[in-house]
Amino acid sequence: MTLALCLLGYSALVCVLGPPILTRLTAHGSVPALGVVAWLTAIAAVLGAWAAAAVALTVQVAHTWDLPMAHLFDDCWVAVHTAADGSHGPVAQFAALISALAVIGFVAVRGVRVIGAVVRAGRSSARHARSASLVGRRLDDAGTAAAVVIDAPQRAAYCVAGRPGTVVVTSAAVAALDRPQLAAVLAHEDAHLAGRHHLIRASTRALATTLPRIPLFAAADDRIARLLEMCADDRAAGRHSRTAVLTALLTLSGATGDAEIRSLLPDTALGTSTLAVADRVHRLVRAESRAGRAGRGLPLALFAAVVAAAPASGYLLVHFGMAGCLPFVH
């Protein structure tokens, strides 16, 4: 039971302290891919801690169900506050069972909701991809497998996942962009599809919607979305040039307001010029050395390593014979 409490306490600590730390470490956007990994590591650590706590409570109750309740509670209270003496009787036993069921139910119900939201997002994205392919006309010499043009007065480009994924560009955007800029925009959207960014976005959005009161999930949805756009910018700049990506971004974002562009895009879309435009322009303008990127990436790597390793430290204590602080695993 102590292990379950430690895991829940650890997850609460990451949920509260993780967002401000990660927001600060990823604000510069120097190493966006590593930033995404750090955010996802924190999310996975919290979800894993919840699942492990549910399993720990289940196993503990199952192993001690036929024993006096001192066997269930004594270890916990010795480690946390004081020893519990004697048998607690059926009422305390029932309370332990209810506590275990509550944790298991919370994890299971929220898990089902998150998975359901991801599945629905995937279906919606696939439907929109099929509709765009039917309504739009194929973009000649696009350099991408499935790029279509749809008639719209807004300058916008976005991608939607499907089989295959589809890059959608409005007629106004095609008219406004020159050939290198259009190629850079298409490469940006291709990077989203190739990197399966839609799966990451669907997952973080589902978590933020299902558990809106948990700071980590709400912050991760916004920050990861920004970092994924920066990742796609870097891929596009590698295939073409930073200048082409920068000028295309300015051309698309300067045409209409974000609200108007967002109204055109489906919820599942990843668009070139709808998110963190100022931050992305700033990082495309400034050139940062490899040493500078490495220096900014090191704290992110350390944070991800610590967050991932902390839950396993309890088992290491057991392995080295220092399990006194984790009596549950005796």
XYZ file of N, CA, C and O in Angstrom, residues 1 6 18 27 51 106 110 121 151 176 204 208 213 231 233 260 271 302 317 321 323:
84
model
N 0.827 -1.203 0.000
C 0.000 0.000 0.000
C 0.866 1.260 0.000
O 0.532 2.266 -0.606
N 3.098 6.108 -2.660
C 4.282 6.787 -3.195
C 4.107 7.101 -4.680
O 4.478 8.180 -5.143
N 5.819 19.749 -13.065
C 6.276 19.503 -14.427
C 5.984 20.621 -15.411
O 6.881 21.048 -16.154
N 10.746 26.819 -23.917
C 10.267 28.107 -24.439
C 11.077 28.572 -25.642
O 10.534 29.189 -26.567
N -1.439 3.658 -13.258
C -1.706 2.250 -13.539
C -0.994 1.350 -12.533
O -1.569 0.366 -12.041
N -11.019 4.766 -11.526
C -10.587 6.043 -12.080
C -9.671 5.824 -13.273
O -9.859 6.416 -14.343
N -11.058 6.682 -17.126
C -10.353 7.736 -17.847
C -9.598 7.174 -19.036
O -9.528 7.805 -20.101
N -11.149 10.885 -33.102
C -10.354 11.869 -33.844
C -9.793 11.257 -35.113
O -9.768 11.899 -36.176
N -11.062 25.346 -53.189
C -11.349 26.764 -53.399
C -11.799 27.400 -52.088
O -12.785 26.970 -51.476
N -0.971 33.022 -53.647
C -0.115 33.956 -52.916
C 1.331 33.484 -52.808
O 2.245 34.306 -52.663
N -2.769 13.984 -26.812
C -2.662 15.073 -25.832
C -3.966 15.853 -25.733
O -4.353 16.277 -24.638
N -6.199 16.275 -22.340
C -6.560 17.609 -21.853
C -8.072 17.770 -21.747
O -8.569 18.446 -20.836
N -8.623 19.445 -15.400
C -8.183 20.074 -14.159
C -6.748 19.699 -13.770
O -6.230 20.218 -12.785
N 9.118 21.380 -35.179
C 9.747 20.199 -35.768
C 9.494 20.144 -37.271
O 10.411 19.853 -38.057
N 8.773 22.696 -39.192
C 9.538 23.796 -39.793
C 10.970 23.371 -40.074
O 11.525 23.660 -41.142
N -10.017 33.309 -38.096
C -10.635 33.027 -39.388
C -10.039 31.783 -40.018
O -10.755 30.956 -40.598
N -2.075 22.712 -39.123
C -1.942 23.751 -40.125
C -0.621 24.479 -40.051
O -0.015 24.612 -38.997
N 18.054 15.626 -19.162
C 18.180 15.270 -17.746
C 16.815 15.190 -17.072
O 16.546 14.279 -16.277
N 15.733 0.028 -4.867
C 15.931 -0.057 -3.419
C 15.708 -1.482 -2.926
O 16.435 -1.985 -2.069
N 18.463 -4.244 -1.229
C 18.217 -4.550 0.160
C 17.845 -3.356 1.014
O 18.022 -3.394 2.227
N 14.670 -1.946 1.177
C 13.225 -1.865 0.941
C 12.457 -1.401 2.157
O 11.236 -1.436 2.154
